């Protein structure tokens, strides 16, 4: 009895799969997303230049004068230092406000007694102007780090807390009952129910909180600190340089745009990939 052994010939080598280059569709999507904000910026610049020409006043400089002053600030080399100081203060204050709002907002959404207890504080915090928090923190804490951090936290926390509270109240009752029936721990409820369901409220609250934080940190740096973008704005105001004030303001706007388009929107898309997109 003979046994025939079949030998397998090696096939042709298969090249490793590589990601296809971006096609025309990718560029079209990028252009469709970029042209609306670009059109707004161009229209805003054209409108400002028209007003500057019609006013013909040193109080309303043209785009050329603003660009010249902006270039001087950049060439001076102090822009990154001052911006880094301001960003550090805003980050610490916003992180403190976010943590406090998450704890208090979830507790308010889950317990009526806690909600009634914190409601006056949230309403008071929403009505108190940022200027008041800036002045009080300057008086209470002087020129230390606690001054800007607490001023930012006190200004941003009420709006963040309200967003978290509304997000918790909007949760379907069936999901809450399911976590109770299956005896989810506090950590599992936070990880698998509350945080995923709160993502829209958290991102909208983060945008609102960051905008409030920027406004308050400028006031704090104007009134009680000797560094940061607000301090530079105060120097430009003292020198009666409208172009300088607008240049530092444009820097603020550029940072906010970078945070929005470079960080928040990308993070939101990444964390909400599981949501079904609506095509109509």
PDB file of C-alpha atoms in Angstrom:
ATOM      1  CA  UNK A   1       0.000   0.000   0.000  1.00  0.00           C
ATOM      2  CA  UNK A   2       1.572   3.221  -1.133  1.00  0.00           C
ATOM      3  CA  UNK A   3       0.928   6.624   0.318  1.00  0.00           C
ATOM      4  CA  UNK A   4       1.092   9.693  -1.869  1.00  0.00           C
ATOM      5  CA  UNK A   5       2.152  12.857  -0.161  1.00  0.00           C
ATOM      6  CA  UNK A   6       0.972  16.059  -1.794  1.00  0.00           C
ATOM      7  CA  UNK A   7       3.323  18.948  -1.547  1.00  0.00           C
ATOM      8  CA  UNK A   8       1.943  22.472  -1.446  1.00  0.00           C
ATOM      9  CA  UNK A   9       3.711  24.942  -3.577  1.00  0.00           C
ATOM     10  CA  UNK A  10       4.252  28.337  -2.043  1.00  0.00           C
ATOM     11  CA  UNK A  11       1.917  30.929  -3.518  1.00  0.00           C
ATOM     12  CA  UNK A  12       2.831  34.436  -4.478  1.00  0.00           C
ATOM     13  CA  UNK A  13       3.753  36.750  -1.644  1.00  0.00           C
ATOM     14  CA  UNK A  14       0.920  38.998  -0.512  1.00  0.00           C
ATOM     15  CA  UNK A  15       1.867  42.602   0.069  1.00  0.00           C
ATOM     16  CA  UNK A  16       0.812  44.026   3.423  1.00  0.00           C
ATOM     17  CA  UNK A  17      -2.339  46.098   3.326  1.00  0.00           C
ATOM     18  CA  UNK A  18      -1.759  49.819   3.388  1.00  0.00           C
ATOM     19  CA  UNK A  19      -4.189  52.609   4.040  1.00  0.00           C
ATOM     20  CA  UNK A  20      -5.484  54.124   0.788  1.00  0.00           C
ATOM     21  CA  UNK A  21      -4.437  57.681   0.085  1.00  0.00           C
ATOM     22  CA  UNK A  22      -7.035  60.331   0.729  1.00  0.00           C
ATOM     23  CA  UNK A  23      -9.310  60.575  -2.269  1.00  0.00           C
ATOM     24  CA  UNK A  24     -11.236  63.491  -3.707  1.00  0.00           C
ATOM     25  CA  UNK A  25     -14.122  62.759  -1.350  1.00  0.00           C
ATOM     26  CA  UNK A  26     -11.948  63.400   1.697  1.00  0.00           C
ATOM     27  CA  UNK A  27     -10.800  66.751   0.370  1.00  0.00           C
ATOM     28  CA  UNK A  28     -14.367  67.709  -0.509  1.00  0.00           C
ATOM     29  CA  UNK A  29     -15.531  66.921   3.023  1.00  0.00           C
ATOM     30  CA  UNK A  30     -12.657  68.948   4.459  1.00  0.00           C
ATOM     31  CA  UNK A  31     -13.465  71.888   2.199  1.00  0.00           C
ATOM     32  CA  UNK A  32     -17.166  71.667   3.075  1.00  0.00           C
ATOM     33  CA  UNK A  33     -16.322  71.803   6.772  1.00  0.00           C
ATOM     34  CA  UNK A  34     -13.757  74.604   6.434  1.00  0.00           C
ATOM     35  CA  UNK A  35     -15.418  77.119   4.130  1.00  0.00           C
ATOM     36  CA  UNK A  36     -18.246  78.335   6.455  1.00  0.00           C
ATOM     37  CA  UNK A  37     -15.924  79.507   9.276  1.00  0.00           C
ATOM     38  CA  UNK A  38     -13.439  80.828   6.726  1.00  0.00           C
ATOM     39  CA  UNK A  39     -16.220  82.800   5.039  1.00  0.00           C
ATOM     40  CA  UNK A  40     -17.283  84.234   8.394  1.00  0.00           C
ATOM     41  CA  UNK A  41     -13.720  85.362   9.192  1.00  0.00           C
ATOM     42  CA  UNK A  42     -13.332  86.976   5.768  1.00  0.00           C
ATOM     43  CA  UNK A  43     -16.657  88.812   6.059  1.00  0.00           C
ATOM     44  CA  UNK A  44     -15.792  89.967   9.569  1.00  0.00           C
ATOM     45  CA  UNK A  45     -12.428  91.285   8.427  1.00  0.00           C
ATOM     46  CA  UNK A  46     -13.952  93.027   5.414  1.00  0.00           C
ATOM     47  CA  UNK A  47     -16.637  94.632   7.575  1.00  0.00           C
ATOM     48  CA  UNK A  48     -14.067  95.862  10.087  1.00  0.00           C
ATOM     49  CA  UNK A  49     -11.852  97.295   7.360  1.00  0.00           C
ATOM     50  CA  UNK A  50     -14.838  99.104   5.854  1.00  0.00           C
ATOM     51  CA  UNK A  51     -15.737 100.636   9.223  1.00  0.00           C
ATOM     52  CA  UNK A  52     -12.121 101.661   9.795  1.00  0.00           C
ATOM     53  CA  UNK A  53     -11.982 103.417   6.413  1.00  0.00           C
ATOM     54  CA  UNK A  54     -15.295 105.191   6.987  1.00  0.00           C
ATOM     55  CA  UNK A  55     -14.433 106.224  10.560  1.00  0.00           C
ATOM     56  CA  UNK A  56     -10.887 107.372   9.694  1.00  0.00           C
ATOM     57  CA  UNK A  57      -9.946 107.478  13.387  1.00  0.00           C
ATOM     58  CA  UNK A  58      -7.059 106.228  15.497  1.00  0.00           C
ATOM     59  CA  UNK A  59      -9.673 104.591  17.726  1.00  0.00           C
ATOM     60  CA  UNK A  60     -10.554 102.168  14.918  1.00  0.00           C
ATOM     61  CA  UNK A  61      -7.343 100.919  13.297  1.00  0.00           C
ATOM     62  CA  UNK A  62      -7.393  99.074  10.016  1.00  0.00           C
ATOM     63  CA  UNK A  63      -6.406  95.481   9.422  1.00  0.00           C
ATOM     64  CA  UNK A  64      -2.893  96.503   8.348  1.00  0.00           C
ATOM     65  CA  UNK A  65      -2.190  98.304  11.614  1.00  0.00           C
ATOM     66  CA  UNK A  66      -3.612  95.420  13.651  1.00  0.00           C
ATOM     67  CA  UNK A  67      -1.512  92.921  11.704  1.00  0.00           C
ATOM     68  CA  UNK A  68       1.616  95.042  12.251  1.00  0.00           C
ATOM     69  CA  UNK A  69       1.035  95.185  16.003  1.00  0.00           C
ATOM     70  CA  UNK A  70       0.257  91.468  16.108  1.00  0.00           C
ATOM     71  CA  UNK A  71       3.538  90.714  14.332  1.00  0.00           C
ATOM     72  CA  UNK A  72       5.413  92.917  16.825  1.00  0.00           C
ATOM     73  CA  UNK A  73       3.888  90.964  19.733  1.00  0.00           C
ATOM     74  CA  UNK A  74       4.862  87.658  18.128  1.00  0.00           C
ATOM     75  CA  UNK A  75       8.404  88.795  17.297  1.00  0.00           C
ATOM     76  CA  UNK A  76       8.863  90.114  20.829  1.00  0.00           C
ATOM     77  CA  UNK A  77       8.857  86.482  21.983  1.00  0.00           C
ATOM     78  CA  UNK A  78       6.861  86.996  25.173  1.00  0.00           C
ATOM     79  CA  UNK A  79       3.620  85.789  23.686  1.00  0.00           C
ATOM     80  CA  UNK A  80       4.142  82.099  24.460  1.00  0.00           C
ATOM     81  CA  UNK A  81       5.148  82.830  28.050  1.00  0.00           C
ATOM     82  CA  UNK A  82       2.131  85.017  28.750  1.00  0.00           C
ATOM     83  CA  UNK A  83      -0.230  82.641  26.960  1.00  0.00           C
ATOM     84  CA  UNK A  84       1.190  79.651  28.834  1.00  0.00           C
ATOM     85  CA  UNK A  85       0.650  81.367  32.180  1.00  0.00           C
ATOM     86  CA  UNK A  86      -2.975  82.165  31.325  1.00  0.00           C
ATOM     87  CA  UNK A  87      -3.655  78.678  29.956  1.00  0.00           C
ATOM     88  CA  UNK A  88      -2.244  77.091  33.111  1.00  0.00           C
ATOM     89  CA  UNK A  89      -4.524  79.154  35.331  1.00  0.00           C
ATOM     90  CA  UNK A  90      -7.570  78.456  33.182  1.00  0.00           C
ATOM     91  CA  UNK A  91      -6.814  74.716  33.068  1.00  0.00           C
ATOM     92  CA  UNK A  92      -6.508  74.402  36.841  1.00  0.00           C
ATOM     93  CA  UNK A  93      -9.655  76.429  37.513  1.00  0.00           C
ATOM     94  CA  UNK A  94     -11.680  74.621  34.871  1.00  0.00           C
ATOM     95  CA  UNK A  95     -10.550  71.196  36.099  1.00  0.00           C
ATOM     96  CA  UNK A  96     -11.628  72.111  39.639  1.00  0.00           C
ATOM     97  CA  UNK A  97     -14.995  73.391  38.373  1.00  0.00           C
ATOM     98  CA  UNK A  98     -15.524  70.292  36.212  1.00  0.00           C
ATOM     99  CA  UNK A  99     -14.846  67.871  39.064  1.00  0.00           C
ATOM    100  CA  UNK A 100     -17.117  69.748  41.481  1.00  0.00           C
ATOM    101  CA  UNK A 101     -19.888  70.082  38.867  1.00  0.00           C
ATOM    102  CA  UNK A 102     -19.779  66.375  38.051  1.00  0.00           C
ATOM    103  CA  UNK A 103     -20.201  65.347  41.694  1.00  0.00           C
ATOM    104  CA  UNK A 104     -22.811  67.972  42.609  1.00  0.00           C
ATOM    105  CA  UNK A 105     -24.731  67.694  39.315  1.00  0.00           C
ATOM    106  CA  UNK A 106     -25.099  63.910  39.543  1.00  0.00           C
ATOM    107  CA  UNK A 107     -26.128  64.157  43.193  1.00  0.00           C
ATOM    108  CA  UNK A 108     -28.708  66.829  42.334  1.00  0.00           C
ATOM    109  CA  UNK A 109     -30.132  64.697  39.547  1.00  0.00           C
ATOM    110  CA  UNK A 110     -30.442  61.612  41.741  1.00  0.00           C
ATOM    111  CA  UNK A 111     -31.630  63.063  45.052  1.00  0.00           C
ATOM    112  CA  UNK A 112     -34.363  65.665  45.537  1.00  0.00           C
ATOM    113  CA  UNK A 113     -33.032  66.844  48.910  1.00  0.00           C
ATOM    114  CA  UNK A 114     -29.562  67.454  47.455  1.00  0.00           C
ATOM    115  CA  UNK A 115     -31.133  69.252  44.502  1.00  0.00           C
ATOM    116  CA  UNK A 116     -33.097  71.620  46.735  1.00  0.00           C
ATOM    117  CA  UNK A 117     -30.007  72.210  48.881  1.00  0.00           C
ATOM    118  CA  UNK A 118     -27.750  73.210  45.978  1.00  0.00           C
ATOM    119  CA  UNK A 119     -30.329  75.006  43.809  1.00  0.00           C
ATOM    120  CA  UNK A 120     -29.843  78.400  45.539  1.00  0.00           C
ATOM    121  CA  UNK A 121     -26.071  78.115  45.152  1.00  0.00           C
ATOM    122  CA  UNK A 122     -26.371  77.305  41.429  1.00  0.00           C
ATOM    123  CA  UNK A 123     -28.829  80.140  40.807  1.00  0.00           C
ATOM    124  CA  UNK A 124     -26.666  82.577  42.756  1.00  0.00           C
ATOM    125  CA  UNK A 125     -23.585  81.478  40.872  1.00  0.00           C
ATOM    126  CA  UNK A 126     -25.342  81.955  37.525  1.00  0.00           C
ATOM    127  CA  UNK A 127     -26.443  85.483  38.381  1.00  0.00           C
ATOM    128  CA  UNK A 128     -23.227  86.805  39.960  1.00  0.00           C
ATOM    129  CA  UNK A 129     -21.110  88.530  37.260  1.00  0.00           C
ATOM    130  CA  UNK A 130     -17.599  87.301  36.634  1.00  0.00           C
ATOM    131  CA  UNK A 131     -16.304  90.754  37.548  1.00  0.00           C
ATOM    132  CA  UNK A 132     -17.557  90.255  41.112  1.00  0.00           C
ATOM    133  CA  UNK A 133     -15.751  86.918  41.475  1.00  0.00           C
ATOM    134  CA  UNK A 134     -12.589  88.481  40.061  1.00  0.00           C
ATOM    135  CA  UNK A 135     -12.677  91.388  42.507  1.00  0.00           C
ATOM    136  CA  UNK A 136     -13.508  89.218  45.522  1.00  0.00           C
ATOM    137  CA  UNK A 137     -10.754  86.710  44.772  1.00  0.00           C
ATOM    138  CA  UNK A 138      -8.236  89.526  44.322  1.00  0.00           C
ATOM    139  CA  UNK A 139      -9.254  90.922  47.723  1.00  0.00           C
ATOM    140  CA  UNK A 140      -9.311  87.544  49.473  1.00  0.00           C
ATOM    141  CA  UNK A 141      -6.289  85.770  47.967  1.00  0.00           C
ATOM    142  CA  UNK A 142      -4.019  88.538  46.667  1.00  0.00           C
ATOM    143  CA  UNK A 143      -1.649  87.755  43.813  1.00  0.00           C
ATOM    144  CA  UNK A 144      -1.181  84.040  44.513  1.00  0.00           C
ATOM    145  CA  UNK A 145      -2.209  81.118  42.330  1.00  0.00           C
ATOM    146  CA  UNK A 146      -5.381  80.562  44.370  1.00  0.00           C
ATOM    147  CA  UNK A 147      -6.772  83.873  43.137  1.00  0.00           C
ATOM    148  CA  UNK A 148      -7.225  83.061  39.412  1.00  0.00           C
ATOM    149  CA  UNK A 149      -7.909  79.354  39.947  1.00  0.00           C
ATOM    150  CA  UNK A 150     -10.778  79.910  42.379  1.00  0.00           C
ATOM    151  CA  UNK A 151     -12.182  82.825  40.365  1.00  0.00           C
ATOM    152  CA  UNK A 152     -12.351  80.627  37.258  1.00  0.00           C
ATOM    153  CA  UNK A 153     -13.816  77.699  39.209  1.00  0.00           C
ATOM    154  CA  UNK A 154     -16.502  79.821  40.872  1.00  0.00           C
ATOM    155  CA  UNK A 155     -17.527  81.302  37.531  1.00  0.00           C
ATOM    156  CA  UNK A 156     -17.617  78.082  35.504  1.00  0.00           C
ATOM    157  CA  UNK A 157     -18.961  75.615  38.085  1.00  0.00           C
ATOM    158  CA  UNK A 158     -22.632  76.774  38.190  1.00  0.00           C
ATOM    159  CA  UNK A 159     -23.166  76.447  34.419  1.00  0.00           C
ATOM    160  CA  UNK A 160     -21.403  73.081  34.353  1.00  0.00           C
ATOM    161  CA  UNK A 161     -23.435  71.844  37.321  1.00  0.00           C
ATOM    162  CA  UNK A 162     -26.692  72.848  35.655  1.00  0.00           C
ATOM    163  CA  UNK A 163     -25.745  70.986  32.459  1.00  0.00           C
ATOM    164  CA  UNK A 164     -24.841  67.827  34.380  1.00  0.00           C
ATOM    165  CA  UNK A 165     -28.046  68.032  36.436  1.00  0.00           C
ATOM    166  CA  UNK A 166     -30.214  68.394  33.325  1.00  0.00           C
ATOM    167  CA  UNK A 167     -28.390  65.505  31.659  1.00  0.00           C
ATOM    168  CA  UNK A 168     -29.035  63.219  34.629  1.00  0.00           C
ATOM    169  CA  UNK A 169     -32.717  64.229  34.748  1.00  0.00           C
ATOM    170  CA  UNK A 170     -33.033  63.322  31.044  1.00  0.00           C
ATOM    171  CA  UNK A 171     -31.873  59.721  31.561  1.00  0.00           C
ATOM    172  CA  UNK A 172     -34.550  57.109  30.727  1.00  0.00           C
ATOM    173  CA  UNK A 173     -36.096  55.611  33.850  1.00  0.00           C
ATOM    174  CA  UNK A 174     -35.756  52.090  32.419  1.00  0.00           C
ATOM    175  CA  UNK A 175     -31.964  52.351  32.431  1.00  0.00           C
ATOM    176  CA  UNK A 176     -31.926  53.567  36.022  1.00  0.00           C
ATOM    177  CA  UNK A 177     -34.198  50.703  37.069  1.00  0.00           C
ATOM    178  CA  UNK A 178     -31.960  48.203  35.254  1.00  0.00           C
ATOM    179  CA  UNK A 179     -28.849  49.373  37.101  1.00  0.00           C
ATOM    180  CA  UNK A 180     -30.777  49.078  40.362  1.00  0.00           C
ATOM    181  CA  UNK A 181     -32.062  45.556  39.571  1.00  0.00           C
ATOM    182  CA  UNK A 182     -28.613  44.297  38.588  1.00  0.00           C
ATOM    183  CA  UNK A 183     -27.073  46.013  41.620  1.00  0.00           C
ATOM    184  CA  UNK A 184     -24.505  48.053  39.739  1.00  0.00           C
ATOM    185  CA  UNK A 185     -21.885  49.593  41.962  1.00  0.00           C
ATOM    186  CA  UNK A 186     -21.423  53.348  42.021  1.00  0.00           C
ATOM    187  CA  UNK A 187     -18.328  53.077  39.829  1.00  0.00           C
ATOM    188  CA  UNK A 188     -20.101  50.876  37.241  1.00  0.00           C
ATOM    189  CA  UNK A 189     -23.065  53.263  37.095  1.00  0.00           C
ATOM    190  CA  UNK A 190     -20.697  56.168  36.570  1.00  0.00           C
ATOM    191  CA  UNK A 191     -18.710  54.360  33.888  1.00  0.00           C
ATOM    192  CA  UNK A 192     -21.429  52.565  31.910  1.00  0.00           C
ATOM    193  CA  UNK A 193     -24.503  54.755  32.401  1.00  0.00           C
ATOM    194  CA  UNK A 194     -23.961  58.270  33.644  1.00  0.00           C
ATOM    195  CA  UNK A 195     -20.817  59.310  31.763  1.00  0.00           C
ATOM    196  CA  UNK A 196     -21.913  57.913  28.342  1.00  0.00           C
ATOM    197  CA  UNK A 197     -25.383  59.443  28.732  1.00  0.00           C
ATOM    198  CA  UNK A 198     -23.929  62.746  29.943  1.00  0.00           C
ATOM    199  CA  UNK A 199     -21.531  63.220  27.032  1.00  0.00           C
ATOM    200  CA  UNK A 200     -23.676  65.797  25.144  1.00  0.00           C
ATOM    201  CA  UNK A 201     -24.320  67.752  28.344  1.00  0.00           C
ATOM    202  CA  UNK A 202     -20.659  67.568  29.364  1.00  0.00           C
ATOM    203  CA  UNK A 203     -19.388  68.840  26.021  1.00  0.00           C
ATOM    204  CA  UNK A 204     -21.902  71.689  25.857  1.00  0.00           C
ATOM    205  CA  UNK A 205     -21.085  72.559  29.464  1.00  0.00           C
ATOM    206  CA  UNK A 206     -17.365  72.408  28.716  1.00  0.00           C
ATOM    207  CA  UNK A 207     -17.759  74.912  25.862  1.00  0.00           C
ATOM    208  CA  UNK A 208     -19.788  77.251  28.032  1.00  0.00           C
ATOM    209  CA  UNK A 209     -17.453  76.828  31.001  1.00  0.00           C
ATOM    210  CA  UNK A 210     -14.336  77.507  28.930  1.00  0.00           C
ATOM    211  CA  UNK A 211     -15.828  80.680  27.478  1.00  0.00           C
ATOM    212  CA  UNK A 212     -16.706  81.910  30.972  1.00  0.00           C
ATOM    213  CA  UNK A 213     -13.258  80.938  32.231  1.00  0.00           C
ATOM    214  CA  UNK A 214     -11.519  82.995  29.550  1.00  0.00           C
ATOM    215  CA  UNK A 215     -13.594  86.057  30.390  1.00  0.00           C
ATOM    216  CA  UNK A 216     -12.963  85.789  34.124  1.00  0.00           C
ATOM    217  CA  UNK A 217      -9.242  85.080  33.880  1.00  0.00           C
ATOM    218  CA  UNK A 218      -8.778  88.282  31.877  1.00  0.00           C
ATOM    219  CA  UNK A 219     -10.522  90.282  34.600  1.00  0.00           C
ATOM    220  CA  UNK A 220      -8.427  88.678  37.332  1.00  0.00           C
ATOM    221  CA  UNK A 221      -5.189  89.318  35.466  1.00  0.00           C
ATOM    222  CA  UNK A 222      -6.198  92.912  34.748  1.00  0.00           C
ATOM    223  CA  UNK A 223      -7.049  93.736  38.354  1.00  0.00           C
ATOM    224  CA  UNK A 224      -4.696  91.709  40.495  1.00  0.00           C
ATOM    225  CA  UNK A 225      -1.850  89.979  38.630  1.00  0.00           C
ATOM    226  CA  UNK A 226       1.363  90.996  36.915  1.00  0.00           C
ATOM    227  CA  UNK A 227       1.489  88.338  34.198  1.00  0.00           C
ATOM    228  CA  UNK A 228      -0.744  86.704  31.657  1.00  0.00           C
ATOM    229  CA  UNK A 229      -2.719  87.852  28.648  1.00  0.00           C
ATOM    230  CA  UNK A 230      -5.046  90.003  30.759  1.00  0.00           C
ATOM    231  CA  UNK A 231      -2.062  91.869  32.170  1.00  0.00           C
ATOM    232  CA  UNK A 232      -0.831  92.531  28.633  1.00  0.00           C
ATOM    233  CA  UNK A 233      -4.285  93.774  27.646  1.00  0.00           C
ATOM    234  CA  UNK A 234      -4.163  96.193  30.574  1.00  0.00           C
ATOM    235  CA  UNK A 235      -0.767  97.476  29.396  1.00  0.00           C
ATOM    236  CA  UNK A 236      -2.092  98.041  25.883  1.00  0.00           C
ATOM    237  CA  UNK A 237      -5.103  99.868  27.325  1.00  0.00           C
ATOM    238  CA  UNK A 238      -2.827 102.079  29.430  1.00  0.00           C
ATOM    239  CA  UNK A 239      -0.844 102.924  26.292  1.00  0.00           C
ATOM    240  CA  UNK A 240      -4.109 103.736  24.434  1.00  0.00           C
ATOM    241  CA  UNK A 241      -3.169 101.178  21.778  1.00  0.00           C
ATOM    242  CA  UNK A 242      -6.408  99.915  20.238  1.00  0.00           C
ATOM    243  CA  UNK A 243      -4.439  97.795  17.772  1.00  0.00           C
ATOM    244  CA  UNK A 244      -2.620  96.135  20.672  1.00  0.00           C
ATOM    245  CA  UNK A 245      -5.866  95.398  22.521  1.00  0.00           C
ATOM    246  CA  UNK A 246      -7.360  93.884  19.376  1.00  0.00           C
ATOM    247  CA  UNK A 247      -4.196  91.864  18.710  1.00  0.00           C
ATOM    248  CA  UNK A 248      -4.292  90.188  22.121  1.00  0.00           C
ATOM    249  CA  UNK A 249      -8.053  89.686  21.685  1.00  0.00           C
ATOM    250  CA  UNK A 250      -7.441  87.947  18.368  1.00  0.00           C
ATOM    251  CA  UNK A 251      -4.931  85.734  20.138  1.00  0.00           C
ATOM    252  CA  UNK A 252      -7.651  84.776  22.604  1.00  0.00           C
ATOM    253  CA  UNK A 253      -9.973  83.974  19.730  1.00  0.00           C
ATOM    254  CA  UNK A 254      -7.315  81.844  18.021  1.00  0.00           C
ATOM    255  CA  UNK A 255      -6.764  79.827  21.210  1.00  0.00           C
ATOM    256  CA  UNK A 256     -10.510  79.256  21.629  1.00  0.00           C
ATOM    257  CA  UNK A 257     -10.773  78.145  17.993  1.00  0.00           C
ATOM    258  CA  UNK A 258      -7.876  75.739  18.506  1.00  0.00           C
ATOM    259  CA  UNK A 259      -9.538  74.276  21.597  1.00  0.00           C
ATOM    260  CA  UNK A 260     -12.879  73.940  19.828  1.00  0.00           C
ATOM    261  CA  UNK A 261     -11.782  72.546  16.450  1.00  0.00           C
ATOM    262  CA  UNK A 262      -8.594  70.814  17.529  1.00  0.00           C
ATOM    263  CA  UNK A 263      -9.612  69.322  20.878  1.00  0.00           C
ATOM    264  CA  UNK A 264     -13.301  69.381  21.769  1.00  0.00           C
ATOM    265  CA  UNK A 265     -14.778  68.437  18.396  1.00  0.00           C
ATOM    266  CA  UNK A 266     -12.245  65.653  17.776  1.00  0.00           C
ATOM    267  CA  UNK A 267     -12.738  64.293  21.287  1.00  0.00           C
ATOM    268  CA  UNK A 268     -16.515  64.469  20.927  1.00  0.00           C
ATOM    269  CA  UNK A 269     -16.432  62.584  17.620  1.00  0.00           C
ATOM    270  CA  UNK A 270     -14.151  59.943  19.088  1.00  0.00           C
ATOM    271  CA  UNK A 271     -16.282  59.370  22.179  1.00  0.00           C
ATOM    272  CA  UNK A 272     -19.608  59.373  20.333  1.00  0.00           C
ATOM    273  CA  UNK A 273     -18.701  57.036  17.472  1.00  0.00           C
ATOM    274  CA  UNK A 274     -21.156  54.486  18.870  1.00  0.00           C
ATOM    275  CA  UNK A 275     -24.094  56.835  18.316  1.00  0.00           C
ATOM    276  CA  UNK A 276     -26.088  56.280  15.175  1.00  0.00           C
ATOM    277  CA  UNK A 277     -25.769  59.137  12.733  1.00  0.00           C
ATOM    278  CA  UNK A 278     -28.961  60.624  11.327  1.00  0.00           C
ATOM    279  CA  UNK A 279     -28.943  60.954   7.562  1.00  0.00           C
ATOM    280  CA  UNK A 280     -32.144  62.968   7.126  1.00  0.00           C
TER     281      UNK A 280
END
